[in-house]
């Protein structure tokens, strides 16, 4: 039944953005076609907003912040988020189908994203009234204390790979702290963001608190990040767009959280439990077609087991099949034709250097020719300085690197500009600790790899992977500012 719904959901619907609690078209009346990556066919449309629409949304968010929202008791804001979580659960099937059709992800991934979104609203609903300030020992005759205050209007610029999840981690933390929101979802995947804003109203979140402006990055997105009414910007996406957003926000000297992807390594030592590691290594690059900020795109293998593990991975890769979202195979299509061409270019460039493909998966013969499918590719003995080893491919392409010893493993792991996530596979307890500490990554998993989920776990990058932390309790600090109050009572 889920399969059927994801084939027909939202067919022909002209979606509206949500501003001040009302469905609104773009002032220009311009629209963007919504394409299903599984067949390349247009099935719906969204407004193509510009600066004037953004300005409306900002004014609504500002008014809602100055209104009851920021003064509402924290537990009541928490209840609003908890109710939103329950509505996500109630509408789970529709949301999963919508996400899956809009992005091409297999329907089970759409369902997993709904489950994670529910957890975010639940987690931040419960956390809203559990964050508090300090009292600080100070001079005789004084009392000093701190409050955690919301920034005001938070702008959230959301990518297309996990819209439901990334929106939930942004909105959950921002709203829990009493901020209001203007969200700009990606032009390639806006539908579930619109639905969540509609559900937020149903959950009792006041009009104007949760605004959604749809449109292209260069127009709507640029207008959002440069708007003088924005108090804080949070962004997940490419480093280049991150730089543009930070420059825009710098005009008004506003704070930012940047989650800019990765080139995350998994380090496999010769003593590792390979049976446990193998499916996790494959899933970390195949999940969502490799279009995951925390994708495990580099596997570093200790030399004594290199041939054996490379052969096992090659066997798994050869058995992988890409197909339509509703067929629920190993992976779906990529998000757009442009993204498919990006991935193709990386693979072609690597092949042109003489690097052989170790193994390639296949595209389901029944998949529509007009879909954006790309069969998974495995490369062995990749040059650590090559583009394939250094840049985020954002597709189902895995690179293997042999290493001699622990020191070389750490050096290779850190040998990119990114630093988001890492995996360490070994039974040696002391080495687990040493390597986990020496790898520069915001999250390190030992004998595990946690792509997605883990709403409780602080997440964010070192180096080019960005700054600031999302998820977990820690996100509540990014989404608020400390105010210090000092009383002189003599
Ligand atoms: P992008 O970073 O340009 O797009 C992400 C979001 O930023 C979208 O909502 C887009 O509309 C918005 N945006 C684009 N230009 C903007 C601007 N000037 N001002 C404000 N907002 C703007 O990513 P894109 O072009 O879709 O994908 C290219 C590559 O970026 C991918 O191949 C991948 O490597 C990386 N990426 C990483 C993501 C992650 O989760 N870390 C997510 C999406 C893309
Ligand atoms: Mg789409």
Coordinates of C-alpha atoms in Angstrom, one line a residue, residues 86-418:
X86 CA 2.4 13.0 17.0
X87 CA 1.0 14.5 13.8
X88 CA 4.1 13.4 12.0
X89 CA 3.4 9.9 13.3
X90 CA -0.3 10.1 12.4
X91 CA 0.6 11.2 8.8
X92 CA 3.7 8.9 8.5
X93 CA 2.5 7.1 5.5
X94 CA 1.7 10.2 3.5
X95 CA 5.0 12.0 4.5
X96 CA 7.1 8.9 3.6
X97 CA 5.4 8.6 0.3
X98 CA 5.8 12.3 -0.4
X99 CA 9.5 12.4 0.6
X100 CA 10.2 9.2 -1.4
X101 CA 8.5 10.5 -4.6
X102 CA 10.0 13.9 -4.4
X103 CA 13.6 12.8 -3.8
X104 CA 13.6 9.3 -5.4
X105 CA 14.7 7.6 -2.2
X106 CA 13.5 4.1 -1.6
X107 CA 10.3 4.1 0.3
X108 CA 11.9 2.3 3.4
X109 CA 14.3 5.3 3.6
X110 CA 11.4 7.6 3.4
X111 CA 9.9 5.8 6.4
X112 CA 13.2 5.8 8.3
X113 CA 13.3 9.6 7.7
X114 CA 9.8 10.0 9.1
X115 CA 10.7 8.0 12.1
X116 CA 13.8 10.2 12.7
X117 CA 11.8 13.4 12.2
X118 CA 9.3 12.2 14.8
X119 CA 12.2 11.5 17.2
X120 CA 13.5 15.1 16.7
X121 CA 10.2 16.7 17.6
X122 CA 9.7 14.3 20.5
X123 CA 13.3 15.0 21.8
X124 CA 13.2 18.8 21.5
X125 CA 9.6 18.8 22.7
X126 CA 10.9 17.2 25.9
X127 CA 14.0 19.3 26.1
X128 CA 12.4 22.7 25.8
X129 CA 11.9 23.2 29.5
X130 CA 15.1 21.5 30.6
X131 CA 17.7 24.0 29.5
X132 CA 18.6 26.7 32.0
X133 CA 21.3 29.1 32.9
X134 CA 23.7 29.4 35.9
X135 CA 24.3 31.4 38.9
X136 CA 27.9 32.6 39.1
X137 CA 30.0 33.4 42.2
X138 CA 31.0 37.0 41.8
X139 CA 31.9 40.0 44.0
X140 CA 30.6 40.6 47.5
X141 CA 27.3 42.4 47.3
X142 CA 26.5 41.1 43.8
X143 CA 24.5 38.2 42.4
X144 CA 25.2 37.2 38.8
X145 CA 23.2 34.8 36.7
X146 CA 22.7 33.7 33.1
X147 CA 19.7 33.2 31.0
X148 CA 19.5 31.3 27.7
X149 CA 17.6 33.5 25.3
X150 CA 16.4 32.8 21.7
X151 CA 18.2 34.7 18.9
X152 CA 14.9 35.8 17.4
X153 CA 14.2 35.0 13.7
X154 CA 16.2 31.9 12.6
X155 CA 16.6 31.2 8.9
X156 CA 17.0 27.6 8.0
X157 CA 18.3 26.8 4.5
X158 CA 17.7 23.1 3.9
X159 CA 19.2 20.7 1.3
X160 CA 17.4 18.1 -0.8
X161 CA 19.0 14.9 0.5
X162 CA 17.1 14.5 3.8
X163 CA 14.5 17.3 4.0
X164 CA 12.3 15.8 6.6
X165 CA 15.2 15.0 9.0
X166 CA 17.2 18.1 8.5
X167 CA 14.2 20.3 8.8
X168 CA 13.3 18.5 12.0
X169 CA 16.7 19.0 13.6
X170 CA 16.6 22.7 12.7
X171 CA 13.0 23.4 13.6
X172 CA 13.0 21.2 16.7
X173 CA 16.0 23.0 18.3
X174 CA 15.1 26.5 17.1
X175 CA 11.5 26.4 18.2
X176 CA 12.3 24.7 21.6
X177 CA 14.4 27.7 22.5
X178 CA 11.6 30.2 21.5
X179 CA 12.9 31.4 18.1
X180 CA 10.7 31.8 15.1
X181 CA 11.5 30.4 11.7
X182 CA 11.8 31.2 8.0
X183 CA 12.7 28.0 6.2
X184 CA 13.9 27.9 2.6
X185 CA 13.8 24.2 1.5
X186 CA 15.8 23.1 -1.6
X187 CA 14.1 23.7 -5.0
X188 CA 14.5 20.0 -5.8
X189 CA 12.7 18.8 -2.6
X190 CA 10.3 21.2 -0.9
X191 CA 7.1 19.1 -0.5
X192 CA 7.5 17.6 3.0
X193 CA 8.7 21.0 4.4
X194 CA 5.5 22.5 3.2
X195 CA 3.5 19.7 4.8
X196 CA 5.3 20.0 8.1
X197 CA 4.6 23.7 8.2
X198 CA 0.9 22.9 7.7
X199 CA 1.0 20.3 10.4
X200 CA 2.8 22.8 12.7
X201 CA -0.3 25.0 12.5
X202 CA -2.5 22.0 13.3
X203 CA -0.2 21.3 16.3
X204 CA -1.0 24.7 17.7
X205 CA 2.2 26.5 16.8
X206 CA 1.0 30.1 16.3
X207 CA 0.8 31.6 12.7
X208 CA 4.0 33.3 11.7
X209 CA 6.2 31.1 13.9
X210 CA 7.0 28.5 11.2
X211 CA 7.2 30.1 7.7
X212 CA 8.3 28.3 4.6
X213 CA 9.4 30.2 1.5
X214 CA 10.1 28.0 -1.6
X215 CA 12.3 29.0 -4.5
X216 CA 15.7 28.8 -6.0
X217 CA 18.9 29.2 -3.9
X218 CA 20.3 32.1 -5.9
X219 CA 17.1 34.1 -5.5
X220 CA 14.9 33.1 -2.5
X221 CA 17.9 31.5 -0.6
X222 CA 20.2 34.6 -1.2
X223 CA 17.4 36.9 0.0
X224 CA 16.8 34.9 3.1
X225 CA 20.5 34.8 4.2
X226 CA 21.0 38.6 3.5
X227 CA 17.7 39.8 5.1
X228 CA 18.3 42.3 7.9
X229 CA 15.5 40.8 10.1
X230 CA 17.3 37.4 10.3
X231 CA 19.0 37.0 13.7
X232 CA 20.7 33.6 13.0
X233 CA 21.3 31.4 10.0
X234 CA 21.6 27.6 9.9
X235 CA 22.6 25.8 6.7
X236 CA 23.3 22.3 5.5
X237 CA 24.7 21.9 2.0
X238 CA 27.8 22.5 -0.1
X239 CA 30.9 24.4 1.2
X240 CA 30.6 26.9 -1.7
X241 CA 27.0 27.8 -0.9
X242 CA 28.0 27.9 2.8
X243 CA 30.6 30.5 2.0
X244 CA 28.0 32.6 0.0
X245 CA 25.5 32.4 2.9
X246 CA 28.1 33.3 5.5
X247 CA 29.2 36.3 3.4
X248 CA 25.5 37.4 3.1
X249 CA 25.0 37.0 6.8
X250 CA 28.2 38.8 7.6
X251 CA 26.7 42.0 6.1
X252 CA 24.4 42.1 9.1
X253 CA 27.0 40.4 11.4
X254 CA 24.7 37.5 12.2
X255 CA 25.7 34.1 13.7
X256 CA 25.6 31.0 11.6
X257 CA 25.7 27.2 11.9
X258 CA 27.3 25.5 8.9
X259 CA 27.0 21.8 8.1
X260 CA 29.0 21.4 4.9
X261 CA 29.3 17.7 4.2
X262 CA 32.3 15.4 4.4
X263 CA 34.7 12.8 2.9
X264 CA 34.3 10.5 5.9
X265 CA 36.7 7.6 6.4
X266 CA 36.1 4.2 7.8
X267 CA 39.3 2.6 9.1
X268 CA 39.4 -1.1 9.1
X269 CA 42.2 -2.8 11.1
X270 CA 43.3 -6.4 10.4
X271 CA 41.8 -7.6 13.8
X272 CA 38.3 -6.2 13.0
X273 CA 35.2 -8.3 12.9
X274 CA 34.8 -8.2 9.1
X275 CA 31.4 -10.0 9.1
X276 CA 30.0 -7.2 11.3
X277 CA 31.8 -4.4 9.3
X278 CA 31.0 -5.5 5.8
X279 CA 27.2 -4.6 5.6
X280 CA 27.9 -1.4 7.5
X281 CA 30.6 -0.3 5.1
X282 CA 28.4 -0.9 2.2
X283 CA 25.3 0.8 3.7
X284 CA 27.3 3.9 4.7
X285 CA 27.9 4.7 1.0
X286 CA 24.7 3.2 -0.5
X287 CA 22.1 4.7 1.8
X288 CA 20.2 7.5 -0.1
X289 CA 22.3 6.8 -3.1
X290 CA 25.4 8.1 -1.4
X291 CA 23.8 11.6 -1.2
X292 CA 24.4 11.8 2.6
X293 CA 26.6 14.4 4.3
X294 CA 27.9 11.7 6.6
X295 CA 28.4 9.1 3.8
X296 CA 31.3 6.8 4.5
X297 CA 33.0 7.4 1.1
X298 CA 36.5 6.3 2.0
X299 CA 37.4 2.9 3.4
X300 CA 41.0 2.6 4.7
X301 CA 42.1 -1.0 5.0
X302 CA 45.1 -2.5 6.8
X303 CA 47.3 -4.2 4.3
X304 CA 47.1 -7.9 5.5
X305 CA 43.3 -7.9 4.9
X306 CA 43.2 -5.5 2.0
X307 CA 42.8 -8.1 -0.8
X308 CA 40.2 -10.1 1.2
X309 CA 38.0 -7.1 2.2
X310 CA 38.3 -5.5 -1.3
X311 CA 37.1 -8.8 -2.8
X312 CA 34.2 -9.1 -0.3
X313 CA 33.2 -5.5 -1.0
X314 CA 33.4 -6.1 -4.8
X315 CA 31.1 -9.1 -4.4
X316 CA 28.6 -7.0 -2.5
X317 CA 28.8 -4.1 -5.0
X318 CA 28.1 -6.4 -7.9
X319 CA 24.9 -7.5 -6.3
X320 CA 23.5 -3.9 -5.7
X321 CA 20.6 -2.7 -7.8
X322 CA 19.3 0.9 -8.3
X323 CA 15.7 1.3 -9.2
X324 CA 12.5 3.4 -8.7
X325 CA 11.7 4.6 -5.2
X326 CA 8.6 2.5 -5.0
X327 CA 10.5 -0.7 -5.9
X328 CA 12.4 -0.3 -2.7
X329 CA 15.7 -1.7 -4.0
X330 CA 19.2 -1.1 -2.6
X331 CA 19.2 2.5 -3.8
X332 CA 17.0 4.8 -5.8
X333 CA 17.9 7.3 -8.5
X334 CA 20.0 10.4 -7.8
X335 CA 18.1 13.6 -7.1
X336 CA 18.5 15.3 -10.5
X337 CA 20.1 14.8 -13.9
X338 CA 22.7 17.4 -12.9
X339 CA 23.7 15.4 -9.8
X340 CA 23.9 12.2 -11.9
X341 CA 26.2 14.1 -14.4
X342 CA 28.3 15.3 -11.5
X343 CA 28.9 11.8 -10.2
X344 CA 29.5 10.5 -13.7
X345 CA 32.2 13.2 -14.2
X346 CA 34.1 12.1 -11.0
X347 CA 34.0 8.5 -12.1
X348 CA 35.0 9.2 -15.7
X349 CA 37.9 11.4 -14.5
X350 CA 39.2 8.7 -12.2
X351 CA 38.9 6.1 -15.0
X352 CA 40.8 8.4 -17.3
X353 CA 43.8 8.3 -15.0
X354 CA 43.9 4.5 -15.5
X355 CA 42.2 3.6 -12.2
X356 CA 40.2 0.4 -12.8
X357 CA 36.7 0.0 -11.5
X358 CA 36.8 -2.9 -9.1
X359 CA 33.1 -3.6 -9.2
X360 CA 29.9 -2.0 -10.4
X361 CA 26.3 -2.6 -9.4
X362 CA 23.4 -2.5 -11.9
X363 CA 20.3 -0.5 -12.7
X364 CA 17.1 -2.5 -12.6
X365 CA 16.1 -3.3 -16.2
X366 CA 12.5 -2.3 -15.4
X367 CA 13.6 1.2 -14.2
X368 CA 12.3 4.0 -16.5
X369 CA 15.0 5.2 -18.9
X370 CA 14.0 8.8 -18.1
X371 CA 15.0 8.3 -14.4
X372 CA 18.3 9.6 -12.9
X373 CA 19.8 6.2 -12.1
X374 CA 23.5 5.6 -11.4
X375 CA 24.9 2.1 -10.7
X376 CA 27.2 1.9 -7.6
X377 CA 30.9 2.0 -8.3
X378 CA 33.8 0.6 -6.2
X379 CA 37.4 1.8 -6.8
X380 CA 40.5 0.2 -5.2
X381 CA 43.9 1.7 -4.3
X382 CA 42.8 5.2 -5.0
X383 CA 45.4 8.0 -5.0
X384 CA 44.9 9.9 -1.7
X385 CA 45.5 13.2 -3.4
X386 CA 43.1 12.7 -6.3
X387 CA 39.8 14.5 -6.6
X388 CA 38.0 11.2 -5.9
X389 CA 39.7 11.0 -2.6
X390 CA 39.4 14.6 -1.7
X391 CA 36.0 15.9 -2.9
X392 CA 32.5 15.0 -1.9
X393 CA 31.1 13.0 -4.8
X394 CA 27.6 12.7 -3.3
X395 CA 26.8 9.5 -5.2
X396 CA 27.2 5.7 -4.7
X397 CA 31.0 5.7 -5.3
X398 CA 33.3 4.1 -2.8
X399 CA 37.1 4.4 -2.7
X400 CA 39.5 2.0 -1.0
X401 CA 42.9 2.9 0.4
X402 CA 45.4 0.3 1.8
X403 CA 47.5 1.4 4.9
X404 CA 50.6 0.0 6.6
X405 CA 50.0 0.9 10.3
X406 CA 48.0 2.9 12.7
X407 CA 50.0 6.1 12.1
X408 CA 49.4 5.9 8.4
X409 CA 45.7 5.2 9.0
X410 CA 45.3 8.3 11.1
X411 CA 47.3 10.4 8.6
X412 CA 45.1 9.2 5.6
X413 CA 41.9 9.6 7.6
X414 CA 42.8 13.3 8.3
X415 CA 44.2 13.8 4.7
X416 CA 41.2 15.8 3.4
X417 CA 39.8 19.2 4.1
X418 CA 36.7 17.7 5.6

